[in-house]
Structures are given as C-alpha cells and as structure tokens.
Amino acid sequence: MTNSKLNIGIILGSTREGRVSPQVGEWVKGIADKRVDANYEIVDIADYQLPFLGTTDGTESGIVAWNEKLSSLDGFVFIVQEYNHSITGALKNALDFAREAWNNKAAGIVSYGSTGGARAAEHLRGIMGELMIADVRVHPTLSLFTDFENYTTFIPSDLHLNNVNEMLDQVLAWSGALKTLRE
Ligand SMILES: Cc1cc2nc3c(=O)[nH]c(=O)nc-3n(C[C@H](O)[C@H](O)[C@H](O)COP(=O)(O)O)c2cc1C
C-alpha cells in the first residue's frame, strides 16, 4: 500500500550551542505524532553544515542534502526563536539556500522569546511570501518567562496545546491543497 500521508518537516531554526529549540521541536512533534494524520519529522539545520551563502563554490554535499530534504516535504512547521527582533542568521541562510523546494507549500510557526517571538515570526512571514510558502494564521507563541524555567528548561503551559493542533490543522489543509499544484 502506498503511503499517501503528507510529509511535514518541523524545522529547528537555531543552531547555537546550548539552544532550546530541540526541546520545543520535540514537544511539537509529540503533539503532532498523536494525530496520526501525517508523517512528521524534525529537520535540524545544524545537521546540514551549510556554509554561509556565497562564501564557497556551492558544491558542499550539505547544500544538496538540504534541498533534497526540503523537496521531500509537503509542508513545514518552523520553530522560531527571536534574535534581535528577527529570526536567526542560521535560519535566514538556510531559507536562502533553496528556492523551488520551498515553493507552493504551506507552513506554520511556533515561536518563542520575551514577547513570544512575535517580531521574529512576522519577519519570517515576509520572507515566506517571497519564497511562495503559504503561512497559516494560527501561531502558538511561547514565553521565555512562563514557558521555560531559567530560560533553559521547557515547561509549556497546557493552554498552547489547542493552538498547536489548530495550527497543524491549517498546515495540513493547505499542504494538501498546494500539493495538487505541484503535481
Ligand atoms: C543574539 C541573541 C539575540 C537575542 N535577541 C532577542 C530579542 O530580540 N528578543 C527576544 O525576545 N529574545 C532575544 N534573545 C533571547 C532568545 O530568544 C533566547 O535565548 C532563546 O532561547 C534563543 O533560542 P535558542 O535557545 O533555540 O537558540 C536573543 C538571544 C540571542 C542569543
């Protein structure tokens, strides 16, 4: 039997030593996996060891692997952390390293920061417009003050659960619809 489920990548936007994004990504994946409605996987930018765009001849295997991974996905959930009121340099670099592999797909955002990462998330929405990624409305925002202990241990409030599921509902609906455009 063929697996007709959509493939959704949960993209960790930070790569710094000591980052909290894996905890947030695993939490989202745990909620998503319980739904059994799509194939969800964590996609860690750090695994691809992307160079800084334009500083090499662009033949690194990680660049090819990054594009292949994105091409295999129908939609995305970006785990976004706020750095100086925007997204991380690592995420911007990774976004810049692909074009067609992003096009005509849908994405949701789960963000965190002192104001829920809202400013970073809004910057990402602007970038997604250019990459032809349809960003859904529902957007869980996590507080560094109340959803983390000492800014390092993730202890999410229960109130975020509904938001995550509603965001995933919207990502799946649009990912399925946009898949028909790419076929
Ligand atoms: C360079 C830098 C800039 C930051 N700027 C902001 C900011 O503008 N607003 C904010 O809410 N948090 C800011 N923070 C705090 C981060 O959101 C927080 O450290 C978060 O845990 C980073 O995500 P990560 O642990 O996954 O890397 C900043 C952190 C760093 C390292």
JSON list of N, CA and C in Angstrom, two decimals, residues 114-154:
[
{"chain": "A", "resi": 114, "resn": "SER", "atom": "N", "xyz": [10.90, 36.82, 24.49]},
{"chain": "A", "resi": 114, "resn": "SER", "atom": "CA", "xyz": [10.35, 37.58, 25.61]},
{"chain": "A", "resi": 114, "resn": "SER", "atom": "C", "xyz": [8.93, 38.04, 25.32]},
{"chain": "A", "resi": 115, "resn": "THR", "atom": "N", "xyz": [8.63, 38.26, 24.04]},
{"chain": "A", "resi": 115, "resn": "THR", "atom": "CA", "xyz": [7.25, 38.59, 23.64]},
{"chain": "A", "resi": 115, "resn": "THR", "atom": "C", "xyz": [6.70, 37.49, 22.73]},
{"chain": "A", "resi": 116, "resn": "GLY", "atom": "N", "xyz": [7.03, 36.25, 23.08]},
{"chain": "A", "resi": 116, "resn": "GLY", "atom": "CA", "xyz": [6.52, 35.11, 22.32]},
{"chain": "A", "resi": 116, "resn": "GLY", "atom": "C", "xyz": [7.18, 34.94, 20.95]},
{"chain": "A", "resi": 117, "resn": "GLY", "atom": "N", "xyz": [8.25, 35.68, 20.72]},
{"chain": "A", "resi": 117, "resn": "GLY", "atom": "CA", "xyz": [8.92, 35.57, 19.42]},
{"chain": "A", "resi": 117, "resn": "GLY", "atom": "C", "xyz": [8.11, 36.17, 18.28]},
{"chain": "A", "resi": 118, "resn": "ALA", "atom": "N", "xyz": [7.14, 37.02, 18.64]},
{"chain": "A", "resi": 118, "resn": "ALA", "atom": "CA", "xyz": [6.20, 37.54, 17.63]},
{"chain": "A", "resi": 118, "resn": "ALA", "atom": "C", "xyz": [6.90, 38.36, 16.55]},
{"chain": "A", "resi": 119, "resn": "ARG", "atom": "N", "xyz": [7.91, 39.14, 16.96]},
{"chain": "A", "resi": 119, "resn": "ARG", "atom": "CA", "xyz": [8.57, 40.00, 15.96]},
{"chain": "A", "resi": 119, "resn": "ARG", "atom": "C", "xyz": [9.36, 39.16, 14.97]},
{"chain": "A", "resi": 120, "resn": "ALA", "atom": "N", "xyz": [10.01, 38.12, 15.46]},
{"chain": "A", "resi": 120, "resn": "ALA", "atom": "CA", "xyz": [10.75, 37.22, 14.56]},
{"chain": "A", "resi": 120, "resn": "ALA", "atom": "C", "xyz": [9.78, 36.53, 13.60]},
{"chain": "A", "resi": 121, "resn": "ALA", "atom": "N", "xyz": [8.66, 36.08, 14.16]},
{"chain": "A", "resi": 121, "resn": "ALA", "atom": "CA", "xyz": [7.68, 35.35, 13.34]},
{"chain": "A", "resi": 121, "resn": "ALA", "atom": "C", "xyz": [7.15, 36.24, 12.21]},
{"chain": "A", "resi": 122, "resn": "GLU", "atom": "N", "xyz": [6.90, 37.51, 12.53]},
{"chain": "A", "resi": 122, "resn": "GLU", "atom": "CA", "xyz": [6.38, 38.40, 11.49]},
{"chain": "A", "resi": 122, "resn": "GLU", "atom": "C", "xyz": [7.43, 38.64, 10.40]},
{"chain": "A", "resi": 123, "resn": "HIS", "atom": "N", "xyz": [8.71, 38.70, 10.77]},
{"chain": "A", "resi": 123, "resn": "HIS", "atom": "CA", "xyz": [9.76, 38.81, 9.75]},
{"chain": "A", "resi": 123, "resn": "HIS", "atom": "C", "xyz": [9.75, 37.58, 8.85]},
{"chain": "A", "resi": 124, "resn": "LEU", "atom": "N", "xyz": [9.60, 36.42, 9.49]},
{"chain": "A", "resi": 124, "resn": "LEU", "atom": "CA", "xyz": [9.60, 35.17, 8.70]},
{"chain": "A", "resi": 124, "resn": "LEU", "atom": "C", "xyz": [8.42, 35.15, 7.73]},
{"chain": "A", "resi": 125, "resn": "ARG", "atom": "N", "xyz": [7.29, 35.69, 8.15]},
{"chain": "A", "resi": 125, "resn": "ARG", "atom": "CA", "xyz": [6.13, 35.71, 7.23]},
{"chain": "A", "resi": 125, "resn": "ARG", "atom": "C", "xyz": [6.46, 36.50, 5.96]},
{"chain": "A", "resi": 126, "resn": "GLY", "atom": "N", "xyz": [7.17, 37.60, 6.12]},
{"chain": "A", "resi": 126, "resn": "GLY", "atom": "CA", "xyz": [7.55, 38.40, 4.94]},
{"chain": "A", "resi": 126, "resn": "GLY", "atom": "C", "xyz": [8.46, 37.61, 4.00]},
{"chain": "A", "resi": 127, "resn": "ILE", "atom": "N", "xyz": [9.39, 36.89, 4.58]},
{"chain": "A", "resi": 127, "resn": "ILE", "atom": "CA", "xyz": [10.32, 36.08, 3.77]},
{"chain": "A", "resi": 127, "resn": "ILE", "atom": "C", "xyz": [9.55, 34.96, 3.07]},
{"chain": "A", "resi": 128, "resn": "MET", "atom": "N", "xyz": [8.60, 34.37, 3.78]},
{"chain": "A", "resi": 128, "resn": "MET", "atom": "CA", "xyz": [7.84, 33.26, 3.19]},
{"chain": "A", "resi": 128, "resn": "MET", "atom": "C", "xyz": [7.02, 33.72, 1.98]},
{"chain": "A", "resi": 129, "resn": "GLY", "atom": "N", "xyz": [6.59, 34.96, 1.99]},
{"chain": "A", "resi": 129, "resn": "GLY", "atom": "CA", "xyz": [5.86, 35.48, 0.83]},
{"chain": "A", "resi": 129, "resn": "GLY", "atom": "C", "xyz": [6.71, 35.40, -0.42]},
{"chain": "A", "resi": 130, "resn": "GLU", "atom": "N", "xyz": [7.98, 35.79, -0.29]},
{"chain": "A", "resi": 130, "resn": "GLU", "atom": "CA", "xyz": [8.88, 35.76, -1.44]},
{"chain": "A", "resi": 130, "resn": "GLU", "atom": "C", "xyz": [9.17, 34.33, -1.89]},
{"chain": "A", "resi": 131, "resn": "LEU", "atom": "N", "xyz": [9.21, 33.40, -0.92]},
{"chain": "A", "resi": 131, "resn": "LEU", "atom": "CA", "xyz": [9.52, 32.00, -1.25]},
{"chain": "A", "resi": 131, "resn": "LEU", "atom": "C", "xyz": [8.28, 31.20, -1.65]},
{"chain": "A", "resi": 132, "resn": "MET", "atom": "N", "xyz": [7.14, 31.90, -1.73]},
{"chain": "A", "resi": 132, "resn": "MET", "atom": "CA", "xyz": [5.88, 31.24, -2.10]},
{"chain": "A", "resi": 132, "resn": "MET", "atom": "C", "xyz": [5.55, 30.09, -1.16]},
{"chain": "A", "resi": 133, "resn": "ILE", "atom": "N", "xyz": [5.72, 30.38, 0.12]},
{"chain": "A", "resi": 133, "resn": "ILE", "atom": "CA", "xyz": [5.26, 29.46, 1.17]},
{"chain": "A", "resi": 133, "resn": "ILE", "atom": "C", "xyz": [4.03, 30.10, 1.79]},
{"chain": "A", "resi": 134, "resn": "ALA", "atom": "N", "xyz": [2.94, 29.36, 1.81]},
{"chain": "A", "resi": 134, "resn": "ALA", "atom": "CA", "xyz": [1.69, 29.89, 2.36]},
{"chain": "A", "resi": 134, "resn": "ALA", "atom": "C", "xyz": [1.70, 29.71, 3.88]},
{"chain": "A", "resi": 135, "resn": "ASP", "atom": "N", "xyz": [1.78, 30.82, 4.60]},
{"chain": "A", "resi": 135, "resn": "ASP", "atom": "CA", "xyz": [1.87, 30.74, 6.07]},
{"chain": "A", "resi": 135, "resn": "ASP", "atom": "C", "xyz": [0.48, 30.83, 6.68]},
{"chain": "A", "resi": 136, "resn": "VAL", "atom": "N", "xyz": [0.18, 29.88, 7.56]},
{"chain": "A", "resi": 136, "resn": "VAL", "atom": "CA", "xyz": [-1.17, 29.81, 8.14]},
{"chain": "A", "resi": 136, "resn": "VAL", "atom": "C", "xyz": [-1.32, 30.81, 9.28]},
{"chain": "A", "resi": 137, "resn": "ARG", "atom": "N", "xyz": [-2.59, 31.06, 9.64]},
{"chain": "A", "resi": 137, "resn": "ARG", "atom": "CA", "xyz": [-2.87, 32.11, 10.62]},
{"chain": "A", "resi": 137, "resn": "ARG", "atom": "C", "xyz": [-2.51, 31.73, 12.06]},
{"chain": "A", "resi": 138, "resn": "VAL", "atom": "N", "xyz": [-2.95, 30.52, 12.47]},
{"chain": "A", "resi": 138, "resn": "VAL", "atom": "CA", "xyz": [-2.79, 30.17, 13.89]},
{"chain": "A", "resi": 138, "resn": "VAL", "atom": "C", "xyz": [-1.30, 30.00, 14.22]},
{"chain": "A", "resi": 139, "resn": "HIS", "atom": "N", "xyz": [-0.87, 30.63, 15.29]},
{"chain": "A", "resi": 139, "resn": "HIS", "atom": "CA", "xyz": [0.56, 30.78, 15.58]},
{"chain": "A", "resi": 139, "resn": "HIS", "atom": "C", "xyz": [0.78, 30.70, 17.09]},
{"chain": "A", "resi": 140, "resn": "PRO", "atom": "N", "xyz": [1.14, 29.51, 17.59]},
{"chain": "A", "resi": 140, "resn": "PRO", "atom": "CA", "xyz": [1.44, 29.40, 19.02]},
{"chain": "A", "resi": 140, "resn": "PRO", "atom": "C", "xyz": [2.68, 30.23, 19.37]},
{"chain": "A", "resi": 141, "resn": "THR", "atom": "N", "xyz": [2.55, 31.07, 20.42]},
{"chain": "A", "resi": 141, "resn": "THR", "atom": "CA", "xyz": [3.67, 31.91, 20.86]},
{"chain": "A", "resi": 141, "resn": "THR", "atom": "C", "xyz": [4.03, 31.53, 22.30]},
{"chain": "A", "resi": 142, "resn": "LEU", "atom": "N", "xyz": [5.26, 31.16, 22.50]},
{"chain": "A", "resi": 142, "resn": "LEU", "atom": "CA", "xyz": [5.72, 30.69, 23.80]},
{"chain": "A", "resi": 142, "resn": "LEU", "atom": "C", "xyz": [6.55, 31.77, 24.48]},
{"chain": "A", "resi": 143, "resn": "SER", "atom": "N", "xyz": [6.35, 31.91, 25.78]},
{"chain": "A", "resi": 143, "resn": "SER", "atom": "CA", "xyz": [7.06, 32.96, 26.52]},
{"chain": "A", "resi": 143, "resn": "SER", "atom": "C", "xyz": [8.32, 32.42, 27.18]},
{"chain": "A", "resi": 144, "resn": "LEU", "atom": "N", "xyz": [9.42, 33.11, 26.99]},
{"chain": "A", "resi": 144, "resn": "LEU", "atom": "CA", "xyz": [10.66, 32.72, 27.68]},
{"chain": "A", "resi": 144, "resn": "LEU", "atom": "C", "xyz": [10.49, 32.80, 29.19]},
{"chain": "A", "resi": 145, "resn": "PHE", "atom": "N", "xyz": [9.54, 33.66, 29.67]},
{"chain": "A", "resi": 145, "resn": "PHE", "atom": "CA", "xyz": [9.37, 33.87, 31.10]},
{"chain": "A", "resi": 145, "resn": "PHE", "atom": "C", "xyz": [8.47, 32.82, 31.76]},
{"chain": "A", "resi": 146, "resn": "THR", "atom": "N", "xyz": [7.44, 32.38, 31.04]},
{"chain": "A", "resi": 146, "resn": "THR", "atom": "CA", "xyz": [6.47, 31.48, 31.69]},
{"chain": "A", "resi": 146, "resn": "THR", "atom": "C", "xyz": [6.47, 30.06, 31.13]},
{"chain": "A", "resi": 147, "resn": "ASP", "atom": "N", "xyz": [7.03, 29.86, 29.96]},
{"chain": "A", "resi": 147, "resn": "ASP", "atom": "CA", "xyz": [7.05, 28.51, 29.37]},
{"chain": "A", "resi": 147, "resn": "ASP", "atom": "C", "xyz": [8.42, 27.84, 29.50]},
{"chain": "A", "resi": 148, "resn": "PHE", "atom": "N", "xyz": [9.35, 28.54, 30.11]},
{"chain": "A", "resi": 148, "resn": "PHE", "atom": "CA", "xyz": [10.69, 27.99, 30.34]},
{"chain": "A", "resi": 148, "resn": "PHE", "atom": "C", "xyz": [11.09, 28.25, 31.80]},
{"chain": "A", "resi": 149, "resn": "GLU", "atom": "N", "xyz": [11.88, 27.33, 32.34]},
{"chain": "A", "resi": 149, "resn": "GLU", "atom": "CA", "xyz": [12.45, 27.54, 33.67]},
{"chain": "A", "resi": 149, "resn": "GLU", "atom": "C", "xyz": [13.89, 27.99, 33.45]},
{"chain": "A", "resi": 150, "resn": "ASN", "atom": "N", "xyz": [14.25, 29.09, 34.06]},
{"chain": "A", "resi": 150, "resn": "ASN", "atom": "CA", "xyz": [15.61, 29.65, 33.88]},
{"chain": "A", "resi": 150, "resn": "ASN", "atom": "C", "xyz": [15.96, 29.84, 32.41]},
{"chain": "A", "resi": 151, "resn": "TYR", "atom": "N", "xyz": [14.97, 30.07, 31.60]},
{"chain": "A", "resi": 151, "resn": "TYR", "atom": "CA", "xyz": [15.16, 30.29, 30.15]},
{"chain": "A", "resi": 151, "resn": "TYR", "atom": "C", "xyz": [15.78, 29.08, 29.45]},
{"chain": "A", "resi": 152, "resn": "THR", "atom": "N", "xyz": [15.86, 27.96, 30.12]},
{"chain": "A", "resi": 152, "resn": "THR", "atom": "CA", "xyz": [16.54, 26.81, 29.51]},
{"chain": "A", "resi": 152, "resn": "THR", "atom": "C", "xyz": [15.73, 25.52, 29.49]},
{"chain": "A", "resi": 153, "resn": "THR", "atom": "N", "xyz": [14.91, 25.30, 30.52]},
{"chain": "A", "resi": 153, "resn": "THR", "atom": "CA", "xyz": [14.14, 24.06, 30.56]},
{"chain": "A", "resi": 153, "resn": "THR", "atom": "C", "xyz": [12.71, 24.37, 30.14]},
{"chain": "A", "resi": 154, "resn": "PHE", "atom": "N", "xyz": [12.27, 23.69, 29.10]},
{"chain": "A", "resi": 154, "resn": "PHE", "atom": "CA", "xyz": [10.97, 23.98, 28.51]},
{"chain": "A", "resi": 154, "resn": "PHE", "atom": "C", "xyz": [9.86, 23.31, 29.33]}
]
